[in-house]
Short mmCIF file of C-alpha atoms in Angstrom, two decimals:
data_model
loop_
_atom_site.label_atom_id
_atom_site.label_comp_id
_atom_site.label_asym_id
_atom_site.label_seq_id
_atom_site.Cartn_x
_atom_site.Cartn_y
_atom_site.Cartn_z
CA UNK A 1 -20.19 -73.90 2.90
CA UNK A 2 -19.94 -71.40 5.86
CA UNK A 3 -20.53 -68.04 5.31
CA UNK A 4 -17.06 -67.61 7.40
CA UNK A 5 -15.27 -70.48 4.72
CA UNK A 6 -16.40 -67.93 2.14
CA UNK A 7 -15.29 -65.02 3.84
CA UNK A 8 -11.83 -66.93 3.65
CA UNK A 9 -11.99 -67.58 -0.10
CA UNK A 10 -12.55 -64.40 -1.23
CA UNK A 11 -9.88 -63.07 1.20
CA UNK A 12 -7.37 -65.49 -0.38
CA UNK A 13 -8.66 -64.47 -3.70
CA UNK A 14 -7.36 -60.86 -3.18
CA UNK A 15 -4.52 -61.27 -1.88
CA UNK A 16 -3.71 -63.58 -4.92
CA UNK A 17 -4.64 -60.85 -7.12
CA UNK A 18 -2.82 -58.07 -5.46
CA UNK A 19 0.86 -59.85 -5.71
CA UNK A 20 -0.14 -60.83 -9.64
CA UNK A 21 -0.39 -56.95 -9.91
CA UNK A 22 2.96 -56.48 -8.16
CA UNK A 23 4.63 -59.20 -10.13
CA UNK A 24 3.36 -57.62 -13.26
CA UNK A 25 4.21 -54.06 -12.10
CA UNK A 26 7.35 -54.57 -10.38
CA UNK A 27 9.78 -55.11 -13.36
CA UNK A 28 8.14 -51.76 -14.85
CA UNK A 29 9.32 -49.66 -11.67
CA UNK A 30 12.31 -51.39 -12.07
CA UNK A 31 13.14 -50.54 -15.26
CA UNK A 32 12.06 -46.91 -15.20
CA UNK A 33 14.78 -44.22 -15.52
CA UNK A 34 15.93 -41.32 -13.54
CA UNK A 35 13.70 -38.47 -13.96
CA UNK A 36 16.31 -35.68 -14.91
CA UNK A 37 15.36 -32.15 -14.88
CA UNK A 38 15.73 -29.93 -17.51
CA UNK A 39 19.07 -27.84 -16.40
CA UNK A 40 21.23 -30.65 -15.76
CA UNK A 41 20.55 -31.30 -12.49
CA UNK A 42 19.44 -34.16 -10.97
CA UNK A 43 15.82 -36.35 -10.02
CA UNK A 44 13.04 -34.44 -8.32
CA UNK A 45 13.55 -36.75 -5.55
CA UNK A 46 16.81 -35.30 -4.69
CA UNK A 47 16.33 -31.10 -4.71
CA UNK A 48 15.64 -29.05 -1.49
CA UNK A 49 11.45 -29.72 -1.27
CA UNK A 50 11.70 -28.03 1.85
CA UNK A 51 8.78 -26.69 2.36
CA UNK A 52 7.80 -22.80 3.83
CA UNK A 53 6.65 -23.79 7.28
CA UNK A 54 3.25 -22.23 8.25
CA UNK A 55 3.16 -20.36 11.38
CA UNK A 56 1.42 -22.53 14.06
CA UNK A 57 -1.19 -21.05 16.50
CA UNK A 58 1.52 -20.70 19.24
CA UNK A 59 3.30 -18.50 17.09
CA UNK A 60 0.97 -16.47 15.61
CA UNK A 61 -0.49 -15.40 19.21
CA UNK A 62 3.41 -14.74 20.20
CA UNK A 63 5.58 -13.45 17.56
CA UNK A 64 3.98 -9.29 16.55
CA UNK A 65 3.19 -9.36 12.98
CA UNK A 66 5.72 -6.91 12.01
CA UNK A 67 8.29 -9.32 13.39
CA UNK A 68 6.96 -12.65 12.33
CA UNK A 69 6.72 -10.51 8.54
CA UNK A 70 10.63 -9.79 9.15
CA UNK A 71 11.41 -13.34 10.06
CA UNK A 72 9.95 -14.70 7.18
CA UNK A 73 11.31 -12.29 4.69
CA UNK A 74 14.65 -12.97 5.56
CA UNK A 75 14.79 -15.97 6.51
CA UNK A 76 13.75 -16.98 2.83
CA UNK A 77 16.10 -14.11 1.72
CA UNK A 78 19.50 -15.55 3.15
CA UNK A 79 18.20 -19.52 3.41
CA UNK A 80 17.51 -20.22 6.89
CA UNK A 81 14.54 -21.56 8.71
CA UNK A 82 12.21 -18.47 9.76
CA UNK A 83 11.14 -20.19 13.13
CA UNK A 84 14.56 -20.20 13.79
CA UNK A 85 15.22 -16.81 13.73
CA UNK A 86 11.97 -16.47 15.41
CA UNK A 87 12.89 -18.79 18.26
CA UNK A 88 16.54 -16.66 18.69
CA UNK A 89 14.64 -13.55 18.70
CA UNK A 90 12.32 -14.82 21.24
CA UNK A 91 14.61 -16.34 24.13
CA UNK A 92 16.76 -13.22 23.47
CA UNK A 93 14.75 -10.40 23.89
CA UNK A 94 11.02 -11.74 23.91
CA UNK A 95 10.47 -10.22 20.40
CA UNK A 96 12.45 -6.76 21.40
CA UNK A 97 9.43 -6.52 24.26
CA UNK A 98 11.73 -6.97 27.07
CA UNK A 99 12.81 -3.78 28.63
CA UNK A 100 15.93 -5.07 30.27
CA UNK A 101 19.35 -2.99 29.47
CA UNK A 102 21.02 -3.17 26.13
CA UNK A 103 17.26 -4.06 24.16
CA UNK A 104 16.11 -0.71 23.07
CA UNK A 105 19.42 1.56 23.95
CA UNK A 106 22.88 0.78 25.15
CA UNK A 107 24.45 -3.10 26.22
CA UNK A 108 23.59 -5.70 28.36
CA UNK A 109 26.60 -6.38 31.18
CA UNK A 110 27.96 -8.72 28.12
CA UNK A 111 28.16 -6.01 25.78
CA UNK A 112 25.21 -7.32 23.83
CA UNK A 113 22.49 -4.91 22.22
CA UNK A 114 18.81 -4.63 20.06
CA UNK A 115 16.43 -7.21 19.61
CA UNK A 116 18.89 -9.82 18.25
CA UNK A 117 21.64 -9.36 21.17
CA UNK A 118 24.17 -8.54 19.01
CA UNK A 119 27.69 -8.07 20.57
CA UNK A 120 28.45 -4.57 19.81
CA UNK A 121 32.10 -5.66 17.91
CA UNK A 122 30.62 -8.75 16.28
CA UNK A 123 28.20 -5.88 14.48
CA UNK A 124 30.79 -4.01 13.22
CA UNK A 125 32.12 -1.89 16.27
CA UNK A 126 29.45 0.33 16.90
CA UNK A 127 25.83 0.68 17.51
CA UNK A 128 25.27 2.33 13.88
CA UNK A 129 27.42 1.82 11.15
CA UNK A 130 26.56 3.62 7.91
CA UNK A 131 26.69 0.87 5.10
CA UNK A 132 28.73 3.03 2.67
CA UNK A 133 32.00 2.48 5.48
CA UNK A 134 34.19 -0.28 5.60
CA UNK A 135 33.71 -2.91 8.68
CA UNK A 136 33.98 -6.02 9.82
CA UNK A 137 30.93 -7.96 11.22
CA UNK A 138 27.36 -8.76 10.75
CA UNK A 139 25.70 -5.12 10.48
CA UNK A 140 22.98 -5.07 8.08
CA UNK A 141 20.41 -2.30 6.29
CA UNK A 142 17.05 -4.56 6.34
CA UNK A 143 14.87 -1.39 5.81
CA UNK A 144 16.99 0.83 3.35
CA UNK A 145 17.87 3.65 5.31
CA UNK A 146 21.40 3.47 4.36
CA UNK A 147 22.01 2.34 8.19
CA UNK A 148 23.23 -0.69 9.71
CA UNK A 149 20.90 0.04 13.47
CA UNK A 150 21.83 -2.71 16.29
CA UNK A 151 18.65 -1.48 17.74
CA UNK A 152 16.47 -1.76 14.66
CA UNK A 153 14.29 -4.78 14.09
CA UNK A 154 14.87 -5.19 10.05
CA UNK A 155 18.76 -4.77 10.26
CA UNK A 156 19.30 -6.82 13.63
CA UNK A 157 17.02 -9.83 12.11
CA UNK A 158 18.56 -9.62 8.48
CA UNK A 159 22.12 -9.44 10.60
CA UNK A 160 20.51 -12.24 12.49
CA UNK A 161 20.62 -14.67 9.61
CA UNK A 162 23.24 -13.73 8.08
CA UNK A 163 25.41 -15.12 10.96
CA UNK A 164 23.40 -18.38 11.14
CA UNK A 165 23.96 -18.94 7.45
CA UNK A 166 27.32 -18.31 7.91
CA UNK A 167 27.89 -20.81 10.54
CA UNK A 168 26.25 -23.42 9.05
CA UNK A 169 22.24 -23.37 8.55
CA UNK A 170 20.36 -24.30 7.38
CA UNK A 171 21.84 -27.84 7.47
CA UNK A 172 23.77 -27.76 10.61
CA UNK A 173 20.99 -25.69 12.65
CA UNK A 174 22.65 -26.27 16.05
CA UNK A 175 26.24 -25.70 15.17
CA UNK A 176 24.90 -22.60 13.95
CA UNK A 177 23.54 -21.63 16.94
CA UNK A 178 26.11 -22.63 19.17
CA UNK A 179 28.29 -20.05 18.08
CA UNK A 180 25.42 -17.77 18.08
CA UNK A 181 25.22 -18.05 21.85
CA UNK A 182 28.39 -21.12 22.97
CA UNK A 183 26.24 -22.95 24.94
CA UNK A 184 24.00 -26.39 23.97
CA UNK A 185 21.63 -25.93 26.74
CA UNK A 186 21.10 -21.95 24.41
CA UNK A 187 21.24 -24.33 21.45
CA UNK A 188 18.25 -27.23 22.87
CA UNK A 189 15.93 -24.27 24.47
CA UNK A 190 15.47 -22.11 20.97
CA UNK A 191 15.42 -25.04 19.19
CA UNK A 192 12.57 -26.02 21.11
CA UNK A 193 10.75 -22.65 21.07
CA UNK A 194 11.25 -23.03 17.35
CA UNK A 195 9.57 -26.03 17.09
CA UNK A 196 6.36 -24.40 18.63
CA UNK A 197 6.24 -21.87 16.67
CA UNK A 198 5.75 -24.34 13.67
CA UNK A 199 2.82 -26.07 12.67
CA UNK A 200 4.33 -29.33 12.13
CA UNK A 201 6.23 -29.11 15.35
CA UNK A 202 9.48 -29.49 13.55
CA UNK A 203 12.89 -27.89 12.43
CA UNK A 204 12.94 -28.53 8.79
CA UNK A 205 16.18 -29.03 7.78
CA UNK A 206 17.10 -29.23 3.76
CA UNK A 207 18.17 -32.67 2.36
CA UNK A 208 21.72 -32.30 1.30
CA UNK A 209 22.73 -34.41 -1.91
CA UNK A 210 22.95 -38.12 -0.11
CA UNK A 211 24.21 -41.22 -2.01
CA UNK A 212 21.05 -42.30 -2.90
CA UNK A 213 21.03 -39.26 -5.67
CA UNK A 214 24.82 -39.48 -6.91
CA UNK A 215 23.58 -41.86 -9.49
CA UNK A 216 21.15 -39.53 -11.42
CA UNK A 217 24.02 -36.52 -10.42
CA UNK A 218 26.96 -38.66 -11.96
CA UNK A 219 24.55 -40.33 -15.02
CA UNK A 220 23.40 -36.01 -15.76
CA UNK A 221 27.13 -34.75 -15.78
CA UNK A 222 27.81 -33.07 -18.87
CA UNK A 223 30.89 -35.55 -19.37
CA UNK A 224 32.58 -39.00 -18.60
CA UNK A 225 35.07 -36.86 -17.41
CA UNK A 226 32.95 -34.82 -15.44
CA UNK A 227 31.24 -37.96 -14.11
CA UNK A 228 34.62 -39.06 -12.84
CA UNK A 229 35.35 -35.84 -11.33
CA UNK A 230 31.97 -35.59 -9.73
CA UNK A 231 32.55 -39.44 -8.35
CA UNK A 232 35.58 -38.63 -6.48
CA UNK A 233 33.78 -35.44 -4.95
CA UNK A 234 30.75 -36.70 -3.66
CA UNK A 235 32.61 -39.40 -2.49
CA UNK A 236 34.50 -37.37 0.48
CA UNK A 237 30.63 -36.25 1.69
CA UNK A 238 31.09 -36.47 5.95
CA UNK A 239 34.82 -36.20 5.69
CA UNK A 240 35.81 -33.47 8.07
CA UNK A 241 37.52 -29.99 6.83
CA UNK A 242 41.19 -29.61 7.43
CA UNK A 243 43.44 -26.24 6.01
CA UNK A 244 45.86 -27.96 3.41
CA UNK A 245 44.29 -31.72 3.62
CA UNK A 246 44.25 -33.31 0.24
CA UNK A 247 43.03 -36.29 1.79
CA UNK A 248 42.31 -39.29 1.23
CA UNK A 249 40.67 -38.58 5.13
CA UNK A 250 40.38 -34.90 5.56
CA UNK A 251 40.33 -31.76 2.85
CA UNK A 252 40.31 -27.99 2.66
CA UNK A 253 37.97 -26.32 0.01
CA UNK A 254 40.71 -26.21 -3.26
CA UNK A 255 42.64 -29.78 -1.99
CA UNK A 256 38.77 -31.68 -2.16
CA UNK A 257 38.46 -30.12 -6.11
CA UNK A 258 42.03 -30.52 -6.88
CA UNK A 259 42.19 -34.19 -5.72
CA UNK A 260 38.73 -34.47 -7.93
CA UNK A 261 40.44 -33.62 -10.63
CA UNK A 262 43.27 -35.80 -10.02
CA UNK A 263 41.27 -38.73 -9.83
CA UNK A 264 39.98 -37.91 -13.60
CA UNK A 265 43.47 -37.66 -14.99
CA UNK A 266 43.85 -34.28 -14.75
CA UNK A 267 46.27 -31.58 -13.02
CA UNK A 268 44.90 -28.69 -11.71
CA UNK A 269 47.04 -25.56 -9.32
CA UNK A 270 46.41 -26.58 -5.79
CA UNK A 271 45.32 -23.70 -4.37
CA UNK A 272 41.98 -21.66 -4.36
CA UNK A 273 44.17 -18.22 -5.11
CA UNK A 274 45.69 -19.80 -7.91
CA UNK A 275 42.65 -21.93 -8.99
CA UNK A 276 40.73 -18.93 -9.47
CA UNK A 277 42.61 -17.58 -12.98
CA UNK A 278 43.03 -20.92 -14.15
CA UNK A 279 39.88 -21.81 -15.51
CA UNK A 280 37.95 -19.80 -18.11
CA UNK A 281 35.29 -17.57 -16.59
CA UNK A 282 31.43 -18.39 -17.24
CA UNK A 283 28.77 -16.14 -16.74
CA UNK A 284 26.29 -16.82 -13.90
CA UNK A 285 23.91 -19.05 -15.24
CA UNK A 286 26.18 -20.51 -17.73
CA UNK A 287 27.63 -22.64 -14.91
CA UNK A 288 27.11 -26.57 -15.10
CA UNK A 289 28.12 -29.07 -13.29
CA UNK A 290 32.54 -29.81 -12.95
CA UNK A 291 32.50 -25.49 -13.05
CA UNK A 292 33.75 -23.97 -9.86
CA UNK A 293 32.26 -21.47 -8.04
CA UNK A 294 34.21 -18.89 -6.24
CA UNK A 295 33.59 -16.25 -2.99
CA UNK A 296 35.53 -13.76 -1.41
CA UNK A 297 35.60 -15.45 2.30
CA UNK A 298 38.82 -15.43 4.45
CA UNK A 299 41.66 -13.26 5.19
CA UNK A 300 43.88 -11.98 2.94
CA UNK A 301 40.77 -12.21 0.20
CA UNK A 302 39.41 -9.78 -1.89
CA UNK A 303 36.70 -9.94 -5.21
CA UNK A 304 39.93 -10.12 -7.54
CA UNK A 305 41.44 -12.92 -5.19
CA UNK A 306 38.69 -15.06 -4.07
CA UNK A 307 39.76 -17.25 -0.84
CA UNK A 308 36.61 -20.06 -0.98
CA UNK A 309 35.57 -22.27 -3.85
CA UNK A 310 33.32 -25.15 -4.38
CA UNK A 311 32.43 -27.34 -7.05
CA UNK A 312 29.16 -26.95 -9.12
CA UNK A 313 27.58 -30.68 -8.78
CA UNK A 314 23.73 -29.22 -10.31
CA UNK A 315 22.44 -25.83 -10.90
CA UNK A 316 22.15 -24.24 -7.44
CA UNK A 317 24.29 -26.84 -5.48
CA UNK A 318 27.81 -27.07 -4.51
CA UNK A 319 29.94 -29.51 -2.83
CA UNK A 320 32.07 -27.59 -0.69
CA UNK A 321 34.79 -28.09 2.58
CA UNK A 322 34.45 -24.97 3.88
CA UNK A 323 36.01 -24.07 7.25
CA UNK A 324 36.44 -26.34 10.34
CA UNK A 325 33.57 -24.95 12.39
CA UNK A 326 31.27 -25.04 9.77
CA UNK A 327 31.00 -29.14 9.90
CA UNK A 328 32.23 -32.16 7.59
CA UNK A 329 32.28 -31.96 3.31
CA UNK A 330 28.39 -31.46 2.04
CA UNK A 331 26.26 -30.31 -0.49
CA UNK A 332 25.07 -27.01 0.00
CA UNK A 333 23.54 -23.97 -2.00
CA UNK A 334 25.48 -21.77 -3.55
CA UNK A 335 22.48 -19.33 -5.04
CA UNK A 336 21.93 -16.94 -1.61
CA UNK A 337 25.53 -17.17 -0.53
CA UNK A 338 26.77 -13.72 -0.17
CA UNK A 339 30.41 -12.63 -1.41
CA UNK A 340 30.42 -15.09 -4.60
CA UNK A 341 32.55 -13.47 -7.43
CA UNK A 342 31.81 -16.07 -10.07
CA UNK A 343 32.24 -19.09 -12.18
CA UNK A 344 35.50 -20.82 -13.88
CA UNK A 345 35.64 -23.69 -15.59
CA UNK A 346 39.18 -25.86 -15.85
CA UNK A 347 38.56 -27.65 -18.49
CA UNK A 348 38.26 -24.84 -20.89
CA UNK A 349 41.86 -24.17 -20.13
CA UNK A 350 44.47 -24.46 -22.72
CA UNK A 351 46.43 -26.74 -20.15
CA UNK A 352 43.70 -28.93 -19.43
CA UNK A 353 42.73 -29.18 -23.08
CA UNK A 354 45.89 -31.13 -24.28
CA UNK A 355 45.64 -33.22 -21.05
CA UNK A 356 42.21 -34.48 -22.26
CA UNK A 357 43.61 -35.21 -25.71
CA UNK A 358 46.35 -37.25 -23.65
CA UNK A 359 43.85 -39.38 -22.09
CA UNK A 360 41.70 -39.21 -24.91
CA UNK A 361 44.73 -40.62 -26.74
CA UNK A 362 45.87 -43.37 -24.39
CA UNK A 363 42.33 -45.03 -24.03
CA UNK A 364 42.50 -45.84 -27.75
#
């Protein structure tokens, strides 16, 4: 025999032996089940891994250390990407090095100012804006002076991402910074200056909740009913927002968690204003998944009259339609949103209690 005829043999041999092992093994992966964790939430597989990106050589030589430190800190303080913020901060102002007008004192011919390029009313009106007053915009106190400063680097970068969170990162990255600055070719050059400045050359984006984890999120629900609700819900993922929808194609925040509801048997008010004192209040960290969670977002809207809610899917995530800019139905974080007022949960009321016994009834 050949040495090549061997050669052959023993190639056929292992590649015998390596499908035996996957036949053997394959009805074991098969069977294994979900890997729940602890809280009620759902697999591993499915949470935000995003991962801290480190600072690539580009970046370090760039971005001053004092800045890179402030777009780090907050951008893991509000939850959006750091080399985002860094990226804004750089094809705005170079880093607050540039010396045109409206970087260091007054506005730009646009009525833009500091290292961020705020526009003086989308800060709140004025330059500096003590934080004990009442206002309307994005002026933060990043270094605890008791000062919301257009000019300073801590309070323009902490205002900096609060406004991307609000407009949709981390998850929709270039909505959010369309309306930073409303143009895409803005939008395509920071994202690309953010993608230098990380080492793996990308913008990491969270995973929102996809359909291949509503199985463990359904199977970890506290109850069938909440299963059903949390069906329905996750269900209407991509659908776009619309104020009043109740679907079955489009939904506002309280008509996607009242139609939830619905589809579980169950009547709940309508409306977020009047959803709020219906259910029984839970303390933060009580919540589980079927609560909702409620924030004081939108006009009219105050901490006692909350104008946005979502509903608690896992610890820490939300499915929420929140506002028609902010893009279709997802799965977001509700842990560093700003303005929430707290927890409810419907079926603790006395309402929803006897409709449960109804249903509870009829199945028998």
């Amino acid at each position: 025999m050949r040495v090549s005829q061997v050669r052959l043999f023993l190639l056929i041999g292992l590649v015998g032996a390596l499908v035996l092992v996957a036949v053997i093994l394959s009805p074991m992966l098969l069977m294994s089940p979900p890997s729940f964790i602890s809280d009620g939430g759902f697999a591993t597989d499915c949470e935000d891994t995003t991962q801290v990106e480190e600072v690539s050589d580009t970046g370090t030589a760039d971005i001053p250390a004092d800045y890179l430190d402030l777009y780090k800190e907050y951008g893991e303080e509000v939850g959006v990407q750091w080399n985002i913020l860094a990226a804004v901060g750089k094809r705005e102002t170079d880093h607050g090095r540039s010396n045109l007008p409206g970087v260091k004192s007054g506005t730009n011919y646009a009525g833009a100012a500091g290292p961020m390029q705020f526009l003086i009313s989308t800060w709140g009106g004025k330059a500096r804006i003590p934080m004990s007053s009442t206002f309307n915009g994005y002026a933060s106190d990043g270094d605890g002076d008791g000062v919301g400063d257009v000019y300073n680097p801590a309070d323009a970068i902490l205002g900096a991402a609060k406004m991307l969170r609000r407009n949709g990162a981390p998850e929709d990255v270039r909505r959010a910074l369309f309306v930073y600055n409303r143009a895409w070719w803005y939008v395509d050059q920071v994202e690309e200056i953010a993608r230098k400045y990380a080492k793996s050359g990308a913008v990491e984006v969270p995973p929102q909740a996809s359909e291949e984890c509503d199985d463990p999120l359904i199977a970890a629900a506290p109850s069938e009913v909440v299963a059903k609700i949390l069906q329905y819900a996750l269900a209407q993922r991509g659908k776009p927002y619309l104020w009043g929808g109740t679907g079955p194609d489009s939904f506002d925040c309280s008509g996607v968690i009242y139609s939830a509801y619905r589809a579980a048997g169950l009547q709940i008010p309508r409306t977020t204003f009047t959803q709020w004192p219906f259910g029984i209040r839970i303390l933060d960290g009580d919540e589980q998944p079927g609560d909702l969670v409620f924030f004081n977002a939108g006009p009219g809207t105050s901490a006692t009259s909350p104008g946005h809610v979502g509903l608690v899917v896992s610890k820490g995530k939300m499915l929420e339609a929140r506002c028609r800019l902010c893009g279709p139905i997802k799965v977001t974080s509700y842990e560093t949103r700003a303005n929430r007022v707290g927890f409810t949960r419907p079926l603790q009321n006395p309402g929803v209690i006897e409709q449960l016994k109804s249903l509870q009834n009829s199945s028998l």
